[in-house]
Structures are given as structure tokens and as C-alpha cells.
Amino acid sequence: MIDLHFAPTPNGWKISIMLEECGLPYTVVPVNITRGDQFTTEFRSLNPNGRIPVIVDSDPPEGGDPLTIFESGAILLYLAEKTGRFFPRDLRGRYRLQQWLMWQMSALGPMLGQNGHFSLYAPTKIPYAIERYNSEARRLYSVLDNRLGETGAYVAGDDYSIADIACFPWVMTHKAQGFTLDDFVHVKRWFTELRARPRLQKGLEVGRRAVRKTLDERARENLFGTRPATDPGPTGALEPQHLDN
């Protein structure tokens, strides 16, 4: 059994989608990141960086003690290796996929995250920051669009893979971030196809009812500040995401 320490964010949904796609049994352990659960000693013992997602696999392939893994890209690679799914076997295919997975981790996710922050959540609107991150986000959409135009199928090539699973939840935020997929025809084709996958949809349903679109000051501090929470605060709120379904 796998315990998934989770909040309903793009990085969290990467892993719930993967677990559903692989048909692996798992238990969701909610992490209320607006309340500051990610700053607790218990959670930091799992991830010193204080971020979701984290998995704890009580049945790792080599046996022994439960295995704890943080960082969504590392978790996707582990689950692909554990199940033998959504990851190429040949050398060139493996590294082609890993390139695009690293691209999502280092570029698409962080830049869309910054664009969303400065456009939607920053208390002071800073035109330079908004323009800077919006321009970079648009460039990255173009990179993805060109890639999907080249393959005519999926991010890493002909087969659906963890590279697609990593990118999809971030592309879900396109409307809130001020983009239309009509400007990126290959991304639109890919997005529509993936969105129709039943197991992907099931993975997206995890924690979805906990999404909220307004933030009080304490929640903003826990999400965007650096000070750990000193008391539990109110329950029931998780990181807001404005999504296109």
C-alpha cells in the first residue's frame, strides 16, 4: 500500500493521476497547506523541503522498510519503475522522456507557478513581474506546442508517458493564467485527448472538493510566506487552483 501525502494542486494531481493510471492501491493523507500542515515536524520528517507531494510505499520492490520519496518528478520515476508502465525501455526513449520530465520540473511548472502567483495572488500587482512571467509562460506553451506538433502524439514520442502526466495538471490552469489553447493547436489536441482518459479524470477527482478560490491572510502567509505556522488554525481549506475542465 502507498500513502500519498497530498493537496489538490498540479504537483499533487500528477501523483494521484499516476497512481490511478497504474491501478496501484493507495491511501490519501490530506495535507492542509493553507493551514500550514507542511511545516509540521511530522511532515518535514518526510520532506525536509516542506512541500507536497510525498509518498510512503510500504511494499517497495526490493522489500525492507517502507520507502519515502518526495519531489513529484522523482515519485513519477519511481512509480514508473515499480510498475513498468509509462516509461520507455530503450535507452534513447528513456532519456528523451527524462529530458521532457526535467523540462516540466525546471521550466513549465515553476514558470507557470510564478505567472499564476503574480497575476492572480500577489497582493501588489507588479507590471514587470506580470509581463516577465507571462511572456516566459507563453514561450513555454510554444515549446510544448512545437514538440507535440513534431510527435503528432505525446510529449515524449508515440506513447503516453509520465512526461504527459507531469505536464497535464499545469496546462489545466491555462484559462486562469490568461491563455487560450486556440493559440496552441497541438497542445489543444493533446489536452483534449488526455482529458478524456477515465483514469486521469479519477486522479483529478482526488481532493477536488477541497479546492477554494479565496484566501484569508493566514492562508496566504502559509502558502506564499516563509514562516512556519505556530498553531493548527481552521481546517478544511487547501491550496486554491482555478482550473479548466
mmCIF file of C-alpha atoms in Angstrom:
data_model
loop_
_atom_site.group_PDB
_atom_site.id
_atom_site.type_symbol
_atom_site.label_atom_id
_atom_site.label_comp_id
_atom_site.label_asym_id
_atom_site.label_seq_id
_atom_site.Cartn_x
_atom_site.Cartn_y
_atom_site.Cartn_z
ATOM 1 C CA MET A 1 0.000 0.000 0.000
ATOM 2 C CA ILE A 2 1.152 3.522 -0.780
ATOM 3 C CA ASP A 3 0.340 6.522 1.403
ATOM 4 C CA LEU A 4 0.029 9.675 -0.708
ATOM 5 C CA HIS A 5 0.577 12.873 1.285
ATOM 6 C CA PHE A 6 -1.439 15.183 -0.875
ATOM 7 C CA ALA A 7 -3.032 18.556 -1.512
ATOM 8 C CA PRO A 8 -5.085 19.301 -4.649
ATOM 9 C CA THR A 9 -2.502 21.217 -6.671
ATOM 10 C CA PRO A 10 -0.933 20.457 -10.060
ATOM 11 C CA ASN A 11 2.023 18.733 -8.402
ATOM 12 C CA GLY A 12 -0.289 16.711 -6.168
ATOM 13 C CA TRP A 13 -2.504 15.675 -9.057
ATOM 14 C CA LYS A 14 0.478 14.379 -11.019
ATOM 15 C CA ILE A 15 0.787 11.593 -8.469
ATOM 16 C CA SER A 16 -2.902 10.805 -7.939
ATOM 17 C CA ILE A 17 -3.231 10.538 -11.742
ATOM 18 C CA MET A 18 -0.220 8.234 -11.957
ATOM 19 C CA LEU A 19 -1.476 6.010 -9.150
ATOM 20 C CA GLU A 20 -4.870 5.715 -10.843
ATOM 21 C CA GLU A 21 -3.346 5.089 -14.264
ATOM 22 C CA CYS A 22 -1.194 2.305 -12.795
ATOM 23 C CA GLY A 23 -4.069 0.814 -10.784
ATOM 24 C CA LEU A 24 -1.985 0.873 -7.607
ATOM 25 C CA PRO A 25 -3.755 0.789 -4.231
ATOM 26 C CA TYR A 26 -3.152 3.942 -2.212
ATOM 27 C CA THR A 27 -4.427 5.928 0.716
ATOM 28 C CA VAL A 28 -4.670 9.709 0.604
ATOM 29 C CA VAL A 29 -3.199 11.545 3.590
ATOM 30 C CA PRO A 30 -4.509 15.139 3.275
ATOM 31 C CA VAL A 31 -2.001 17.925 3.857
ATOM 32 C CA ASN A 32 -3.771 21.212 4.519
ATOM 33 C CA ILE A 33 -1.254 23.634 3.070
ATOM 34 C CA THR A 34 -3.288 26.761 3.811
ATOM 35 C CA ARG A 35 -3.337 25.759 7.476
ATOM 36 C CA GLY A 36 0.402 25.076 7.463
ATOM 37 C CA ASP A 37 0.462 21.281 7.786
ATOM 38 C CA GLN A 38 3.539 21.240 5.540
ATOM 39 C CA PHE A 39 5.547 22.995 8.272
ATOM 40 C CA THR A 40 4.935 20.430 10.978
ATOM 41 C CA THR A 41 7.790 18.346 12.363
ATOM 42 C CA GLU A 42 5.973 15.194 11.275
ATOM 43 C CA PHE A 43 5.677 16.301 7.671
ATOM 44 C CA ARG A 44 9.216 17.686 7.489
ATOM 45 C CA SER A 45 10.475 14.280 8.598
ATOM 46 C CA LEU A 46 9.063 13.034 5.279
ATOM 47 C CA ASN A 47 10.135 16.014 3.181
ATOM 48 C CA PRO A 48 12.661 18.464 4.628
ATOM 49 C CA ASN A 49 11.641 20.931 1.905
ATOM 50 C CA GLY A 50 8.116 21.163 3.339
ATOM 51 C CA ARG A 51 6.219 20.646 0.091
ATOM 52 C CA ILE A 52 3.712 18.138 -1.245
ATOM 53 C CA PRO A 53 3.522 15.524 -2.675
ATOM 54 C CA VAL A 54 5.221 12.747 -0.728
ATOM 55 C CA ILE A 55 4.643 9.009 -0.960
ATOM 56 C CA VAL A 56 5.443 6.294 1.554
ATOM 57 C CA ASP A 57 5.467 2.860 -0.066
ATOM 58 C CA SER A 58 5.103 0.064 2.490
ATOM 59 C CA ASP A 59 5.854 -2.534 -0.211
ATOM 60 C CA PRO A 60 8.897 -1.336 -2.188
ATOM 61 C CA PRO A 61 10.197 -3.631 -4.941
ATOM 62 C CA GLU A 62 13.293 -4.700 -3.013
ATOM 63 C CA GLY A 63 11.358 -5.280 0.219
ATOM 64 C CA GLY A 64 12.520 -3.998 3.579
ATOM 65 C CA ASP A 65 11.331 -0.907 5.404
ATOM 66 C CA PRO A 66 8.778 1.498 3.885
ATOM 67 C CA LEU A 67 10.293 3.800 1.282
ATOM 68 C CA THR A 68 9.626 7.558 1.436
ATOM 69 C CA ILE A 69 10.007 9.692 -1.696
ATOM 70 C CA PHE A 70 9.399 13.415 -2.201
ATOM 71 C CA GLU A 71 9.502 15.622 -5.338
ATOM 72 C CA SER A 72 6.824 14.838 -7.904
ATOM 73 C CA GLY A 73 9.277 14.023 -10.702
ATOM 74 C CA ALA A 74 11.163 11.532 -8.535
ATOM 75 C CA ILE A 75 7.871 9.951 -7.458
ATOM 76 C CA LEU A 76 6.727 9.569 -11.072
ATOM 77 C CA LEU A 77 10.012 7.899 -11.997
ATOM 78 C CA TYR A 78 9.753 5.557 -9.030
ATOM 79 C CA LEU A 79 6.175 4.542 -9.794
ATOM 80 C CA ALA A 80 7.046 4.002 -13.459
ATOM 81 C CA GLU A 81 9.937 1.748 -12.449
ATOM 82 C CA LYS A 82 7.850 -0.065 -9.841
ATOM 83 C CA THR A 83 5.072 -0.883 -12.293
ATOM 84 C CA GLY A 84 6.977 -0.988 -15.589
ATOM 85 C CA ARG A 85 4.460 1.431 -17.090
ATOM 86 C CA PHE A 86 4.513 4.784 -18.881
ATOM 87 C CA PHE A 87 8.301 4.740 -19.279
ATOM 88 C CA PRO A 88 10.270 3.559 -22.361
ATOM 89 C CA ARG A 89 12.575 0.563 -22.149
ATOM 90 C CA ASP A 90 15.109 1.591 -24.801
ATOM 91 C CA LEU A 91 18.000 3.943 -23.991
ATOM 92 C CA ARG A 92 17.051 6.748 -26.363
ATOM 93 C CA GLY A 93 13.415 6.607 -25.359
ATOM 94 C CA ARG A 94 14.266 6.737 -21.648
ATOM 95 C CA TYR A 95 16.455 9.803 -21.977
ATOM 96 C CA ARG A 96 14.084 11.517 -24.370
ATOM 97 C CA LEU A 97 11.368 11.119 -21.751
ATOM 98 C CA GLN A 98 13.631 12.228 -18.907
ATOM 99 C CA GLN A 99 14.562 15.386 -20.827
ATOM 100 C CA TRP A 100 10.917 16.386 -21.080
ATOM 101 C CA LEU A 101 10.179 15.417 -17.489
ATOM 102 C CA MET A 102 13.079 17.612 -16.326
ATOM 103 C CA TRP A 103 11.786 20.385 -18.609
ATOM 104 C CA GLN A 104 8.432 20.255 -16.858
ATOM 105 C CA MET A 105 10.053 20.230 -13.422
ATOM 106 C CA SER A 106 12.516 23.038 -14.121
ATOM 107 C CA ALA A 107 10.590 25.229 -16.565
ATOM 108 C CA LEU A 108 6.906 24.642 -17.246
ATOM 109 C CA GLY A 109 5.826 24.128 -13.636
ATOM 110 C CA PRO A 110 7.921 26.846 -11.961
ATOM 111 C CA MET A 111 7.261 29.485 -14.618
ATOM 112 C CA LEU A 112 3.513 28.836 -14.733
ATOM 113 C CA GLY A 113 3.558 28.882 -10.947
ATOM 114 C CA GLN A 114 5.221 32.304 -10.905
ATOM 115 C CA ASN A 115 2.919 33.601 -13.626
ATOM 116 C CA GLY A 116 -0.108 32.467 -11.638
ATOM 117 C CA HIS A 117 1.257 33.958 -8.429
ATOM 118 C CA PHE A 118 1.981 37.422 -9.775
ATOM 119 C CA SER A 119 -1.142 37.536 -11.971
ATOM 120 C CA LEU A 120 -3.653 36.074 -9.513
ATOM 121 C CA TYR A 121 -2.425 36.051 -5.918
ATOM 122 C CA ALA A 122 0.227 38.722 -5.339
ATOM 123 C CA PRO A 123 -1.208 41.443 -3.048
ATOM 124 C CA THR A 124 0.553 44.110 -5.122
ATOM 125 C CA LYS A 125 0.395 43.968 -8.894
ATOM 126 C CA ILE A 126 3.904 44.423 -10.297
ATOM 127 C CA PRO A 127 3.696 45.061 -14.052
ATOM 128 C CA TYR A 128 7.294 43.989 -14.717
ATOM 129 C CA ALA A 129 6.818 40.645 -12.924
ATOM 130 C CA ILE A 130 3.464 40.011 -14.594
ATOM 131 C CA GLU A 131 4.884 40.723 -18.046
ATOM 132 C CA ARG A 132 8.087 38.781 -17.383
ATOM 133 C CA TYR A 133 6.409 35.566 -16.259
ATOM 134 C CA ASN A 134 3.512 35.795 -18.687
ATOM 135 C CA SER A 135 5.958 36.122 -21.568
ATOM 136 C CA GLU A 136 8.002 33.145 -20.356
ATOM 137 C CA ALA A 137 4.892 31.051 -19.785
ATOM 138 C CA ARG A 138 3.726 31.793 -23.322
ATOM 139 C CA ARG A 139 7.134 30.829 -24.676
ATOM 140 C CA LEU A 140 6.954 27.516 -22.842
ATOM 141 C CA TYR A 141 3.484 26.829 -24.215
ATOM 142 C CA SER A 142 5.019 27.371 -27.663
ATOM 143 C CA VAL A 143 7.831 24.925 -26.861
ATOM 144 C CA LEU A 144 5.265 22.314 -25.827
ATOM 145 C CA ASP A 145 3.124 23.054 -28.874
ATOM 146 C CA ASN A 146 6.075 22.628 -31.216
ATOM 147 C CA ARG A 147 7.042 19.373 -29.542
ATOM 148 C CA LEU A 148 3.553 17.932 -29.801
ATOM 149 C CA GLY A 149 3.430 19.024 -33.427
ATOM 150 C CA GLU A 150 6.649 17.093 -34.063
ATOM 151 C CA THR A 151 5.470 13.883 -32.416
ATOM 152 C CA GLY A 152 1.840 14.108 -33.521
ATOM 153 C CA ALA A 153 1.057 12.199 -30.340
ATOM 154 C CA TYR A 154 2.564 12.663 -26.872
ATOM 155 C CA VAL A 155 5.275 14.696 -25.203
ATOM 156 C CA ALA A 156 7.989 12.016 -25.226
ATOM 157 C CA GLY A 157 7.003 10.398 -28.520
ATOM 158 C CA ASP A 158 4.410 7.918 -29.732
ATOM 159 C CA ASP A 159 3.361 6.622 -26.316
ATOM 160 C CA TYR A 160 1.579 8.181 -23.348
ATOM 161 C CA SER A 161 4.085 8.542 -20.513
ATOM 162 C CA ILE A 162 4.907 10.193 -17.218
ATOM 163 C CA ALA A 163 6.025 13.254 -19.218
ATOM 164 C CA ASP A 164 2.386 13.768 -20.231
ATOM 165 C CA ILE A 165 1.174 13.095 -16.688
ATOM 166 C CA ALA A 166 3.628 15.713 -15.377
ATOM 167 C CA CYS A 167 2.602 18.416 -17.857
ATOM 168 C CA PHE A 168 -1.167 17.947 -17.932
ATOM 169 C CA PRO A 169 -2.167 19.342 -14.491
ATOM 170 C CA TRP A 170 -0.207 22.532 -15.145
ATOM 171 C CA VAL A 171 -1.793 23.036 -18.560
ATOM 172 C CA MET A 172 -5.179 22.695 -16.817
ATOM 173 C CA THR A 173 -4.605 26.163 -15.356
ATOM 174 C CA HIS A 174 -4.364 27.854 -18.753
ATOM 175 C CA LYS A 175 -7.600 29.884 -18.588
ATOM 176 C CA ALA A 176 -6.853 31.392 -15.196
ATOM 177 C CA GLN A 177 -3.349 32.216 -16.379
ATOM 178 C CA GLY A 178 -4.754 34.168 -19.312
ATOM 179 C CA PHE A 179 -4.104 31.701 -22.135
ATOM 180 C CA THR A 180 -6.376 30.089 -24.686
ATOM 181 C CA LEU A 181 -5.445 26.752 -26.194
ATOM 182 C CA ASP A 182 -6.795 28.012 -29.506
ATOM 183 C CA ASP A 183 -3.372 29.675 -29.808
ATOM 184 C CA PHE A 184 -1.637 26.306 -29.400
ATOM 185 C CA VAL A 185 -3.404 23.833 -31.663
ATOM 186 C CA HIS A 186 -1.197 20.846 -30.883
ATOM 187 C CA VAL A 187 -1.466 21.418 -27.136
ATOM 188 C CA LYS A 188 -5.237 21.678 -27.544
ATOM 189 C CA ARG A 189 -5.400 18.342 -29.392
ATOM 190 C CA TRP A 190 -3.224 16.668 -26.748
ATOM 191 C CA PHE A 191 -5.091 18.253 -23.835
ATOM 192 C CA THR A 192 -8.484 17.180 -25.179
ATOM 193 C CA GLU A 193 -7.286 13.619 -25.694
ATOM 194 C CA LEU A 194 -5.767 13.293 -22.235
ATOM 195 C CA ARG A 195 -8.721 14.887 -20.504
ATOM 196 C CA ALA A 196 -10.932 12.106 -21.865
ATOM 197 C CA ARG A 197 -8.907 9.363 -20.147
ATOM 198 C CA PRO A 198 -11.125 7.863 -17.399
ATOM 199 C CA ARG A 199 -8.274 7.076 -15.016
ATOM 200 C CA LEU A 200 -6.799 10.548 -15.426
ATOM 201 C CA GLN A 201 -10.184 12.022 -14.548
ATOM 202 C CA LYS A 202 -10.382 9.776 -11.500
ATOM 203 C CA GLY A 203 -6.983 11.012 -10.373
ATOM 204 C CA LEU A 204 -8.148 14.609 -10.733
ATOM 205 C CA GLU A 205 -11.150 13.960 -8.525
ATOM 206 C CA VAL A 206 -8.882 13.328 -5.535
ATOM 207 C CA GLY A 207 -9.296 16.278 -3.172
ATOM 208 C CA ARG A 208 -11.104 18.361 -5.743
ATOM 209 C CA ARG A 209 -13.937 19.352 -3.434
ATOM 210 C CA ALA A 210 -11.406 20.861 -1.056
ATOM 211 C CA VAL A 211 -10.273 23.452 -3.632
ATOM 212 C CA ARG A 212 -11.073 27.001 -2.650
ATOM 213 C CA LYS A 213 -10.654 30.217 -4.577
ATOM 214 C CA THR A 214 -10.382 32.801 -1.788
ATOM 215 C CA LEU A 215 -7.613 33.195 0.765
ATOM 216 C CA ASP A 216 -7.501 34.841 4.157
ATOM 217 C CA GLU A 217 -4.293 36.441 5.355
ATOM 218 C CA ARG A 218 -3.111 33.435 7.327
ATOM 219 C CA ALA A 219 -3.637 31.112 4.380
ATOM 220 C CA ARG A 220 -1.689 33.492 2.131
ATOM 221 C CA GLU A 221 1.160 33.540 4.642
ATOM 222 C CA ASN A 222 1.287 29.757 4.808
ATOM 223 C CA LEU A 223 1.179 29.406 1.022
ATOM 224 C CA PHE A 224 3.452 32.234 -0.038
ATOM 225 C CA GLY A 225 5.449 33.224 3.052
ATOM 226 C CA THR A 226 8.287 31.519 4.854
ATOM 227 C CA ARG A 227 7.201 31.473 8.496
ATOM 228 C CA PRO A 228 6.002 28.070 9.746
ATOM 229 C CA ALA A 229 2.522 28.012 11.239
ATOM 230 C CA THR A 230 2.544 28.012 15.039
ATOM 231 C CA ASP A 231 -0.954 26.652 15.569
ATOM 232 C CA PRO A 232 -3.302 24.426 13.556
ATOM 233 C CA GLY A 233 -5.786 27.132 12.582
ATOM 234 C CA PRO A 234 -9.089 26.351 10.878
ATOM 235 C CA THR A 235 -9.473 23.103 8.958
ATOM 236 C CA GLY A 236 -10.943 22.303 5.585
ATOM 237 C CA ALA A 237 -9.020 24.560 3.215
ATOM 238 C CA LEU A 238 -6.419 23.563 0.663
ATOM 239 C CA GLU A 239 -4.432 25.422 -1.946
ATOM 240 C CA PRO A 240 -6.644 27.260 -4.447
ATOM 241 C CA GLN A 241 -6.463 26.310 -8.064
ATOM 242 C CA HIS A 242 -8.543 27.827 -10.873
ATOM 243 C CA LEU A 243 -8.941 25.012 -13.338
ATOM 244 C CA ASP A 244 -10.304 24.378 -16.796
ATOM 245 C CA ASN A 245 -12.253 21.148 -17.016
#
